C-alpha cells in the first residue's frame, strides 16, 4: 500500500494533533529540547505549587465561595481576546489547510454554508440560512442568506461555493483533504483526473443564492463534512490574481466574522472584527490576537502572566495537569481521540492473531492512564472513542494476564518461549517513552517476552510506519467529524491510514454495507460489529482515550468544551464585570464533566 | 600583500567552500528518511504526485541538484515547502534582523561586562576580586541557558511580574532573552580577557611603559589592553556569527521569531529549500565575519601581517 492510493471513503484521520498532545509540543514545528523540558517542568511545577499559594501578591484571587484562579487575572485592554494558536500554521488557505492551527485560523476568517454550534458542534445556519434534503437523502439544496458579502464588499454567491469546492477537487490544487468531498457525484473521478469536465461533478449553482450538491449515495454525516475547513468558501478573484500569496494580510479577502490585519511568522496573527459579516451585531470582540507558540512551557508562562487569555487543549505541558485541577481556569472533557499501538501484521510473529490478542490483553490500561499519566487520560480498550451520537461501543479489551498467557501459548510460545525479540517504535517524546517502558515491563512480566524500544525522530518515524517495517508502533487518531466512520474506515484493506498491512474481507464488507445503510440505527449497529471484529482480530492495541485540558481566564465567556476540540470564536466575549457576577461553578478536582462558561 | 589582494583571495576561497557546504547539505537532507510531504494522516497519492511535480521533486536527484545550484547563485532558493506562501529568502530576511538584534545586544553586553571583569581580574591577579570574578565566570560558563532562562522567567516574570515571560514585543521583552543569551558569553570573554592580559602584562614593552613613568591605568588601558584583547577579538568573529544566526534554545524559551527556530524546525520538517537557504546563509555569514576579524587583527597587532 505504501502511502499510495486514495481512500474510497471520505474519511481520513487527523492524527498529528493527537501526537502533539503527547509529544507536549505543538504540531509540526515541534522543537523539543530533551534536557530543557524536564528541568523547566520541575521549575514550573515548583512555581505552580509555591508562587501561586492563595493570597500571595494579590495575584491569585481566592474567596470563600469562588474558585482559585491561576496567575494574573487583570483584564485585557479593551475587547481583545488573546490566545495561543500552537505551532505556526503551514497555510490557512482553507482548501489546503491541514493541521489544527491551520484550521483554527481558517475558521476565524471564513464561514461555510453552516457553522458549528459552539457547544454541540451541530450545524447551525451560516452563509446558508436554510437547506433541504431531497432525492432520498442524495441532494442537498442550500439557500444562501441574502446580502452576504466578502470583506471587500463583493457579494458571496453560490458560484463562489461551487468554485471553491471544485478548486479543492482539482488535481493541480493538490488538496490533502479533497476526500472530504468524495461523496459528491463524480468528485473522486474529477480529483483523480479521470473526469475532466467540472460540469459532470455534482455541484450546481442555478442562481446566485442557490447551491445544490448531489451525492452519489446518502451520507448521514454530510453536513459535518461540509463544516470542515476544507469546504469553506474562498475568494476566486484574489486567488487568480495573487496565486498562493493571496492569504497574506493586505491581499486576503474573507467572509467570516474577522479579517486578518497582521501576521508575522512564528510570532502572531491579529484579527479585527469584520463589519461586513452578516451577524456582526453579535460579534462582541473588536480584536483577537493568536500567538504562534511552539514551546509548551512558554505558553504556560504566558498564560500565568496574563499575556494570553486562553490556552487551548494540548498547549501546556501535560505534566502540569494534576496541579491545575484545583484552579477555576482548568477545563477538561472527553476528546474524540485514541492513543493506541499499531501492529504490523506483515511478518511473524505479529501475523499470528493469537500473538496480537496476547499483547492486547497483557496491557494494563488503568495503570497507564491513572498512575503513569496521573488520571489526565482515560483508560480505553476500544478504537472508537466515546460520545458519538447513537453509537454504542462493543465491549473493550480488558486487562486479563491469564487469558493473555493462554493466547500466547495458543500461538505456539508458551510462557514466551521461543518468542523472537520485538520492538516498539515511538517518535521522540518523553511521554511516549514512559508509556512504552511501562508496556515493555507489562509484556515482560505477563508474557515473559523481550521487547526493545526503538526511538525515531518524527520524519523517520513516519517513514518506518508507512513502510510497515516495524513490529509495534505508537499511533494516535483524532476524529474529524462526529461519526464512528472517521475511525473505522481506516482499517479497510489498503487504506492509506491503515499502516498495519491488516486486511479482512469481512471487515471491508461491513464498512461498505454501513455506508449503504439508510437506517441510522442499523448503520451504527453494523459499525459496532465492525469495531468488535477489529478489536478481536485486528492490528490495534488501544491504550487511552484523549481528553481536552485547557486553561481559560475567568473573564473569558463563550468558550466551551467540544468533542472535537473545535472552538468557534465568533461569539466569544470579555466579561469586564466578571468579579461582580456570581462565580462560575468550578469543576471538582478530577471530576467528570466540563466547564461551561 | 595589499589589503585588497588579501580580501580578493579570501573571497575566492569562500566560493569553493560554499559549494562544498551546499553540496554536502543538499545530499544529506535528501538522504534523510522521509520527505517534506509526509504526514501522519495519509496524503492522497494524486496530491502527493502533484506536490512533487510542483516542486520538481519528481526529477532525478542530479537534475534537482543542478537546478538548486543554478538558483542558489542568484540567491533564489524558491518557496519553503512547509510554508508555501513564502519564499525562503523572505523568511530569512524577516527573521535575521530579529536574531541579529537579540545577538547584537547580547554580544555588546558580553563585551561591555566581560572585558572589564577580565581586566580587573588580571590586574589584581590572585586577589579576592580575581577569585570572585573567575568564580562567577566559571558559573556563567557552566549554567546552560536552558536552565538560566526559565530561572530568570520564574523570578522576574512569574513571581515579581516585572518583565514579560516571552514574546518579542516592546523593549522590555528584550531584557530576559538578552540576559540569558549573553551570560555564557560574558563569562567566556572575561576569562579570555584575563588570560590575554596576564600574558601581555608580563611583556617587556609593558615594563618599558611603566619604566618611563606612565600611570598604571594608562599602561593597562592604552598599552596592555590593545594586545590583551586579541584573543577576544578572534573569538568574537565566530561568536558573532553564531549568536546572530539565532539561538534555538533562547528563541524557543522566549518565543522569539528568529532564525534559530527556523533552522531546527526546517530540518525536522524536511523543508529542503529552507534548510539549504539557511545553511548557505549561515556559512557565508560566518566566513564573512571571519574575514572582517582577520582584517581587524592587523589593525590591532602590528606584528600580524596579511598572508
PDB file of N, CA, C and O in Angstrom, chain B residues 8-66:
ATOM      1  N   UNK B   8      40.474  39.808  -1.847  1.00  0.00           N
ATOM      2  CA  UNK B   8      40.108  39.111  -3.082  1.00  0.00           C
ATOM      3  C   UNK B   8      40.437  37.630  -2.967  1.00  0.00           C
ATOM      4  O   UNK B   8      39.639  36.773  -3.339  1.00  0.00           O
ATOM      5  N   UNK B   9      41.602  37.327  -2.393  1.00  0.00           N
ATOM      6  CA  UNK B   9      41.988  35.923  -2.285  1.00  0.00           C
ATOM      7  C   UNK B   9      41.052  35.165  -1.350  1.00  0.00           C
ATOM      8  O   UNK B   9      40.643  34.042  -1.623  1.00  0.00           O
ATOM      9  N   UNK B  10      40.720  35.824  -0.257  1.00  0.00           N
ATOM     10  CA  UNK B  10      39.836  35.152   0.698  1.00  0.00           C
ATOM     11  C   UNK B  10      38.456  34.922   0.106  1.00  0.00           C
ATOM     12  O   UNK B  10      37.840  33.875   0.303  1.00  0.00           O
ATOM     13  N   UNK B  11      37.963  35.903  -0.618  1.00  0.00           N
ATOM     14  CA  UNK B  11      36.636  35.745  -1.211  1.00  0.00           C
ATOM     15  C   UNK B  11      36.666  34.597  -2.215  1.00  0.00           C
ATOM     16  O   UNK B  11      35.728  33.794  -2.293  1.00  0.00           O
ATOM     17  N   UNK B  12      37.763  34.493  -2.957  1.00  0.00           N
ATOM     18  CA  UNK B  12      37.870  33.403  -3.922  1.00  0.00           C
ATOM     19  C   UNK B  12      37.899  32.045  -3.233  1.00  0.00           C
ATOM     20  O   UNK B  12      37.456  31.049  -3.780  1.00  0.00           O
ATOM     21  N   UNK B  13      38.421  32.027  -2.001  1.00  0.00           N
ATOM     22  CA  UNK B  13      38.427  30.773  -1.256  1.00  0.00           C
ATOM     23  C   UNK B  13      37.042  30.440  -0.695  1.00  0.00           C
ATOM     24  O   UNK B  13      36.679  29.279  -0.524  1.00  0.00           O
ATOM     25  N   UNK B  14      36.299  31.509  -0.409  1.00  0.00           N
ATOM     26  CA  UNK B  14      34.968  31.295   0.174  1.00  0.00           C
ATOM     27  C   UNK B  14      34.072  30.555  -0.822  1.00  0.00           C
ATOM     28  O   UNK B  14      33.283  29.691  -0.437  1.00  0.00           O
ATOM     29  N   UNK B  15      34.204  30.870  -2.086  1.00  0.00           N
ATOM     30  CA  UNK B  15      33.282  30.306  -3.084  1.00  0.00           C
ATOM     31  C   UNK B  15      33.342  28.778  -3.147  1.00  0.00           C
ATOM     32  O   UNK B  15      32.309  28.126  -2.997  1.00  0.00           O
ATOM     33  N   UNK B  16      34.537  28.194  -3.309  1.00  0.00           N
ATOM     34  CA  UNK B  16      34.533  26.718  -3.305  1.00  0.00           C
ATOM     35  C   UNK B  16      34.078  26.127  -1.979  1.00  0.00           C
ATOM     36  O   UNK B  16      33.438  25.072  -1.955  1.00  0.00           O
ATOM     37  N   UNK B  17      34.385  26.806  -0.874  1.00  0.00           N
ATOM     38  CA  UNK B  17      33.923  26.296   0.427  1.00  0.00           C
ATOM     39  C   UNK B  17      32.404  26.243   0.455  1.00  0.00           C
ATOM     40  O   UNK B  17      31.802  25.255   0.885  1.00  0.00           O
ATOM     41  N   UNK B  18      31.784  27.322   0.000  1.00  0.00           N
ATOM     42  CA  UNK B  18      30.325  27.360  -0.029  1.00  0.00           C
ATOM     43  C   UNK B  18      29.772  26.246  -0.909  1.00  0.00           C
ATOM     44  O   UNK B  18      28.763  25.626  -0.583  1.00  0.00           O
ATOM     45  N   UNK B  19      30.459  26.008  -2.014  1.00  0.00           N
ATOM     46  CA  UNK B  19      29.983  24.972  -2.929  1.00  0.00           C
ATOM     47  C   UNK B  19      30.013  23.599  -2.247  1.00  0.00           C
ATOM     48  O   UNK B  19      29.072  22.828  -2.336  1.00  0.00           O
ATOM     49  N   UNK B  20      31.111  23.353  -1.506  1.00  0.00           N
ATOM     50  CA  UNK B  20      31.207  22.069  -0.801  1.00  0.00           C
ATOM     51  C   UNK B  20      30.088  21.954   0.234  1.00  0.00           C
ATOM     52  O   UNK B  20      29.398  20.930   0.332  1.00  0.00           O
ATOM     53  N   UNK B  21      29.877  23.038   0.976  1.00  0.00           N
ATOM     54  CA  UNK B  21      28.830  23.012   2.008  1.00  0.00           C
ATOM     55  C   UNK B  21      27.469  22.775   1.371  1.00  0.00           C
ATOM     56  O   UNK B  21      26.671  21.951   1.835  1.00  0.00           O
ATOM     57  N   UNK B  22      27.216  23.503   0.276  1.00  0.00           N
ATOM     58  CA  UNK B  22      25.920  23.376  -0.401  1.00  0.00           C
ATOM     59  C   UNK B  22      25.705  21.939  -0.867  1.00  0.00           C
ATOM     60  O   UNK B  22      24.634  21.364  -0.676  1.00  0.00           O
ATOM     61  N   UNK B  23      26.748  21.365  -1.441  1.00  0.00           N
ATOM     62  CA  UNK B  23      26.619  20.010  -1.986  1.00  0.00           C
ATOM     63  C   UNK B  23      26.369  18.997  -0.873  1.00  0.00           C
ATOM     64  O   UNK B  23      25.469  18.163  -0.956  1.00  0.00           O
ATOM     65  N   UNK B  24      27.176  19.114   0.181  1.00  0.00           N
ATOM     66  CA  UNK B  24      27.007  18.174   1.294  1.00  0.00           C
ATOM     67  C   UNK B  24      25.600  18.285   1.877  1.00  0.00           C
ATOM     68  O   UNK B  24      24.916  17.279   2.103  1.00  0.00           O
ATOM     69  N   UNK B  25      25.182  19.521   2.144  1.00  0.00           N
ATOM     70  CA  UNK B  25      23.868  19.717   2.752  1.00  0.00           C
ATOM     71  C   UNK B  25      22.774  19.174   1.856  1.00  0.00           C
ATOM     72  O   UNK B  25      21.844  18.515   2.305  1.00  0.00           O
ATOM     73  N   UNK B  26      22.899  19.453   0.565  1.00  0.00           N
ATOM     74  CA  UNK B  26      21.868  19.020  -0.376  1.00  0.00           C
ATOM     75  C   UNK B  26      21.691  17.511  -0.326  1.00  0.00           C
ATOM     76  O   UNK B  26      20.580  17.002  -0.173  1.00  0.00           O
ATOM     77  N   UNK B  27      22.806  16.796  -0.404  1.00  0.00           N
ATOM     78  CA  UNK B  27      22.665  15.338  -0.463  1.00  0.00           C
ATOM     79  C   UNK B  27      22.325  14.744   0.901  1.00  0.00           C
ATOM     80  O   UNK B  27      21.609  13.749   0.987  1.00  0.00           O
ATOM     81  N   UNK B  28      22.796  15.391   1.978  1.00  0.00           N
ATOM     82  CA  UNK B  28      22.451  14.886   3.313  1.00  0.00           C
ATOM     83  C   UNK B  28      20.959  15.023   3.581  1.00  0.00           C
ATOM     84  O   UNK B  28      20.313  14.094   4.055  1.00  0.00           O
ATOM     85  N   UNK B  29      20.415  16.193   3.273  1.00  0.00           N
ATOM     86  CA  UNK B  29      18.999  16.406   3.604  1.00  0.00           C
ATOM     87  C   UNK B  29      18.115  15.520   2.731  1.00  0.00           C
ATOM     88  O   UNK B  29      17.110  14.996   3.191  1.00  0.00           O
ATOM     89  N   UNK B  30      18.547  15.302   1.480  1.00  0.00           N
ATOM     90  CA  UNK B  30      17.747  14.412   0.641  1.00  0.00           C
ATOM     91  C   UNK B  30      17.884  12.950   1.065  1.00  0.00           C
ATOM     92  O   UNK B  30      17.013  12.139   0.783  1.00  0.00           O
ATOM     93  N   UNK B  31      18.998  12.646   1.737  1.00  0.00           N
ATOM     94  CA  UNK B  31      19.195  11.257   2.159  1.00  0.00           C
ATOM     95  C   UNK B  31      18.455  10.953   3.448  1.00  0.00           C
ATOM     96  O   UNK B  31      18.243   9.795   3.788  1.00  0.00           O
ATOM     97  N   UNK B  32      18.049  12.001   4.196  1.00  0.00           N
ATOM     98  CA  UNK B  32      17.338  11.759   5.459  1.00  0.00           C
ATOM     99  C   UNK B  32      16.036  11.034   5.168  1.00  0.00           C
ATOM    100  O   UNK B  32      15.378  11.306   4.174  1.00  0.00           O
ATOM    101  N   UNK B  33      15.657  10.087   6.032  1.00  0.00           N
ATOM    102  CA  UNK B  33      14.433   9.330   5.771  1.00  0.00           C
ATOM    103  C   UNK B  33      13.208  10.247   5.752  1.00  0.00           C
ATOM    104  O   UNK B  33      13.184  11.260   6.445  1.00  0.00           O
ATOM    105  N   UNK B  34      12.225   9.850   4.962  1.00  0.00           N
ATOM    106  CA  UNK B  34      11.016  10.676   4.863  1.00  0.00           C
ATOM    107  C   UNK B  34      11.240  11.803   3.890  1.00  0.00           C
ATOM    108  O   UNK B  34      12.280  11.888   3.239  1.00  0.00           O
ATOM    109  N   UNK B  35      10.250  12.653   3.769  1.00  0.00           N
ATOM    110  CA  UNK B  35      10.358  13.769   2.845  1.00  0.00           C
ATOM    111  C   UNK B  35       9.459  14.887   3.308  1.00  0.00           C
ATOM    112  O   UNK B  35       8.790  14.766   4.334  1.00  0.00           O
ATOM    113  N   UNK B  36       9.439  15.992   2.570  1.00  0.00           N
ATOM    114  CA  UNK B  36       8.664  17.136   3.027  1.00  0.00           C
ATOM    115  C   UNK B  36       7.152  16.905   2.999  1.00  0.00           C
ATOM    116  O   UNK B  36       6.430  17.540   3.738  1.00  0.00           O
ATOM    117  N   UNK B  37       6.691  15.995   2.153  1.00  0.00           N
ATOM    118  CA  UNK B  37       5.245  15.835   2.041  1.00  0.00           C
ATOM    119  C   UNK B  37       4.809  14.527   2.667  1.00  0.00           C
ATOM    120  O   UNK B  37       4.196  13.678   2.050  1.00  0.00           O
ATOM    121  N   UNK B  38       5.171  14.366   3.914  1.00  0.00           N
ATOM    122  CA  UNK B  38       4.807  13.169   4.618  1.00  0.00           C
ATOM    123  C   UNK B  38       4.088  13.610   5.875  1.00  0.00           C
ATOM    124  O   UNK B  38       4.495  14.567   6.518  1.00  0.00           O
ATOM    125  N   UNK B  39       2.999  12.942   6.190  1.00  0.00           N
ATOM    126  CA  UNK B  39       2.258  13.326   7.377  1.00  0.00           C
ATOM    127  C   UNK B  39       1.669  12.077   7.979  1.00  0.00           C
ATOM    128  O   UNK B  39       1.558  11.057   7.316  1.00  0.00           O
ATOM    129  N   UNK B  40       1.319  12.187   9.256  1.00  0.00           N
ATOM    130  CA  UNK B  40       0.737  11.022   9.912  1.00  0.00           C
ATOM    131  C   UNK B  40      -0.582  10.674   9.235  1.00  0.00           C
ATOM    132  O   UNK B  40      -0.923   9.522   9.067  1.00  0.00           O
ATOM    133  N   UNK B  41      -1.303  11.694   8.836  1.00  0.00           N
ATOM    134  CA  UNK B  41      -2.511  11.478   8.075  1.00  0.00           C
ATOM    135  C   UNK B  41      -2.087  11.309   6.629  1.00  0.00           C
ATOM    136  O   UNK B  41      -1.419  12.159   6.062  1.00  0.00           O
ATOM    137  N   UNK B  42      -2.483  10.226   6.050  1.00  0.00           N
ATOM    138  CA  UNK B  42      -2.036   9.876   4.710  1.00  0.00           C
ATOM    139  C   UNK B  42      -2.375  10.967   3.694  1.00  0.00           C
ATOM    140  O   UNK B  42      -3.459  11.527   3.707  1.00  0.00           O
ATOM    141  N   UNK B  43      -1.428  11.259   2.825  1.00  0.00           N
ATOM    142  CA  UNK B  43      -1.683  12.219   1.748  1.00  0.00           C
ATOM    143  C   UNK B  43      -2.075  11.424   0.509  1.00  0.00           C
ATOM    144  O   UNK B  43      -1.358  10.510   0.113  1.00  0.00           O
ATOM    145  N   UNK B  44      -3.209  11.753  -0.115  1.00  0.00           N
ATOM    146  CA  UNK B  44      -3.611  11.001  -1.299  1.00  0.00           C
ATOM    147  C   UNK B  44      -2.498  10.996  -2.343  1.00  0.00           C
ATOM    148  O   UNK B  44      -1.802  11.997  -2.527  1.00  0.00           O
ATOM    149  N   UNK B  45      -2.343   9.867  -3.002  1.00  0.00           N
ATOM    150  CA  UNK B  45      -1.245   9.700  -3.950  1.00  0.00           C
ATOM    151  C   UNK B  45      -1.256  10.795  -5.010  1.00  0.00           C
ATOM    152  O   UNK B  45      -0.209  11.347  -5.370  1.00  0.00           O
ATOM    153  N   UNK B  46      -2.466  11.123  -5.503  1.00  0.00           N
ATOM    154  CA  UNK B  46      -2.553  12.123  -6.563  1.00  0.00           C
ATOM    155  C   UNK B  46      -2.031  13.466  -6.070  1.00  0.00           C
ATOM    156  O   UNK B  46      -1.277  14.160  -6.764  1.00  0.00           O
ATOM    157  N   UNK B  47      -2.432  13.823  -4.833  1.00  0.00           N
ATOM    158  CA  UNK B  47      -1.999  15.114  -4.288  1.00  0.00           C
ATOM    159  C   UNK B  47      -0.491  15.115  -4.096  1.00  0.00           C
ATOM    160  O   UNK B  47       0.186  16.108  -4.374  1.00  0.00           O
ATOM    161  N   UNK B  48       0.028  13.988  -3.637  1.00  0.00           N
ATOM    162  CA  UNK B  48       1.462  13.920  -3.386  1.00  0.00           C
ATOM    163  C   UNK B  48       2.242  14.053  -4.695  1.00  0.00           C
ATOM    164  O   UNK B  48       3.212  14.804  -4.776  1.00  0.00           O
ATOM    165  N   UNK B  49       1.774  13.334  -5.707  1.00  0.00           N
ATOM    166  CA  UNK B  49       2.442  13.436  -7.013  1.00  0.00           C
ATOM    167  C   UNK B  49       2.435  14.870  -7.518  1.00  0.00           C
ATOM    168  O   UNK B  49       3.421  15.385  -8.034  1.00  0.00           O
ATOM    169  N   UNK B  50       1.274  15.504  -7.361  1.00  0.00           N
ATOM    170  CA  UNK B  50       1.136  16.886  -7.822  1.00  0.00           C
ATOM    171  C   UNK B  50       2.125  17.792  -7.103  1.00  0.00           C
ATOM    172  O   UNK B  50       2.795  18.624  -7.714  1.00  0.00           O
ATOM    173  N   UNK B  51       2.242  17.599  -5.774  1.00  0.00           N
ATOM    174  CA  UNK B  51       3.166  18.420  -4.999  1.00  0.00           C
ATOM    175  C   UNK B  51       4.603  18.168  -5.438  1.00  0.00           C
ATOM    176  O   UNK B  51       5.391  19.102  -5.602  1.00  0.00           O
ATOM    177  N   UNK B  52       4.933  16.891  -5.641  1.00  0.00           N
ATOM    178  CA  UNK B  52       6.292  16.560  -6.059  1.00  0.00           C
ATOM    179  C   UNK B  52       6.605  17.218  -7.400  1.00  0.00           C
ATOM    180  O   UNK B  52       7.707  17.722  -7.613  1.00  0.00           O
ATOM    181  N   UNK B  53       5.598  17.187  -8.291  1.00  0.00           N
ATOM    182  CA  UNK B  53       5.798  17.811  -9.603  1.00  0.00           C
ATOM    183  C   UNK B  53       5.998  19.306  -9.461  1.00  0.00           C
ATOM    184  O   UNK B  53       6.910  19.894 -10.040  1.00  0.00           O
ATOM    185  N   UNK B  54       5.114  19.916  -8.644  1.00  0.00           N
ATOM    186  CA  UNK B  54       5.184  21.363  -8.463  1.00  0.00           C
ATOM    187  C   UNK B  54       6.566  21.817  -8.005  1.00  0.00           C
ATOM    188  O   UNK B  54       7.061  22.848  -8.409  1.00  0.00           O
ATOM    189  N   UNK B  55       7.157  21.033  -7.113  1.00  0.00           N
ATOM    190  CA  UNK B  55       8.450  21.434  -6.563  1.00  0.00           C
ATOM    191  C   UNK B  55       9.622  20.771  -7.277  1.00  0.00           C
ATOM    192  O   UNK B  55      10.751  20.855  -6.823  1.00  0.00           O
ATOM    193  N   UNK B  56       9.329  20.054  -8.360  1.00  0.00           N
ATOM    194  CA  UNK B  56      10.399  19.438  -9.122  1.00  0.00           C
ATOM    195  C   UNK B  56      11.058  18.268  -8.422  1.00  0.00           C
ATOM    196  O   UNK B  56      12.159  17.863  -8.773  1.00  0.00           O
ATOM    197  N   UNK B  57      10.393  17.711  -7.420  1.00  0.00           N
ATOM    198  CA  UNK B  57      10.996  16.608  -6.680  1.00  0.00           C
ATOM    199  C   UNK B  57      10.845  15.276  -7.407  1.00  0.00           C
ATOM    200  O   UNK B  57      11.374  14.262  -6.957  1.00  0.00           O
ATOM    201  N   UNK B  58      10.094  15.290  -8.518  1.00  0.00           N
ATOM    202  CA  UNK B  58       9.951  14.050  -9.286  1.00  0.00           C
ATOM    203  C   UNK B  58      11.122  13.875 -10.246  1.00  0.00           C
ATOM    204  O   UNK B  58      11.297  12.822 -10.838  1.00  0.00           O
ATOM    205  N   UNK B  59      11.949  14.909 -10.374  1.00  0.00           N
ATOM    206  CA  UNK B  59      13.094  14.848 -11.277  1.00  0.00           C
ATOM    207  C   UNK B  59      14.218  14.017 -10.643  1.00  0.00           C
ATOM    208  O   UNK B  59      14.249  13.855  -9.429  1.00  0.00           O
ATOM    209  N   UNK B  60      15.145  13.524 -11.466  1.00  0.00           N
ATOM    210  CA  UNK B  60      16.305  12.825 -10.886  1.00  0.00           C
ATOM    211  C   UNK B  60      17.075  13.773  -9.957  1.00  0.00           C
ATOM    212  O   UNK B  60      17.125  14.985 -10.198  1.00  0.00           O
ATOM    213  N   UNK B  61      17.667  13.195  -8.921  1.00  0.00           N
ATOM    214  CA  UNK B  61      18.313  13.999  -7.885  1.00  0.00           C
ATOM    215  C   UNK B  61      19.397  14.907  -8.461  1.00  0.00           C
ATOM    216  O   UNK B  61      19.552  16.052  -8.057  1.00  0.00           O
ATOM    217  N   UNK B  62      20.136  14.376  -9.433  1.00  0.00           N
ATOM    218  CA  UNK B  62      21.236  15.156 -10.003  1.00  0.00           C
ATOM    219  C   UNK B  62      20.695  16.401 -10.712  1.00  0.00           C
ATOM    220  O   UNK B  62      21.249  17.499 -10.596  1.00  0.00           O
ATOM    221  N   UNK B  63      19.562  16.229 -11.386  1.00  0.00           N
ATOM    222  CA  UNK B  63      18.980  17.385 -12.055  1.00  0.00           C
ATOM    223  C   UNK B  63      18.477  18.400 -11.035  1.00  0.00           C
ATOM    224  O   UNK B  63      18.660  19.606 -11.191  1.00  0.00           O
ATOM    225  N   UNK B  64      17.871  17.885  -9.946  1.00  0.00           N
ATOM    226  CA  UNK B  64      17.426  18.783  -8.869  1.00  0.00           C
ATOM    227  C   UNK B  64      18.610  19.558  -8.310  1.00  0.00           C
ATOM    228  O   UNK B  64      18.513  20.746  -8.010  1.00  0.00           O
ATOM    229  N   UNK B  65      19.727  18.839  -8.180  1.00  0.00           N
ATOM    230  CA  UNK B  65      20.930  19.461  -7.623  1.00  0.00           C
ATOM    231  C   UNK B  65      21.421  20.587  -8.540  1.00  0.00           C
ATOM    232  O   UNK B  65      21.742  21.686  -8.086  1.00  0.00           O
ATOM    233  N   UNK B  66      21.438  20.286  -9.834  1.00  0.00           N
ATOM    234  CA  UNK B  66      21.874  21.298 -10.797  1.00  0.00           C
ATOM    235  C   UNK B  66      21.001  22.544 -10.741  1.00  0.00           C
ATOM    236  O   UNK B  66      21.493  23.668 -10.717  1.00  0.00           O
TER     237      UNK B  66
END
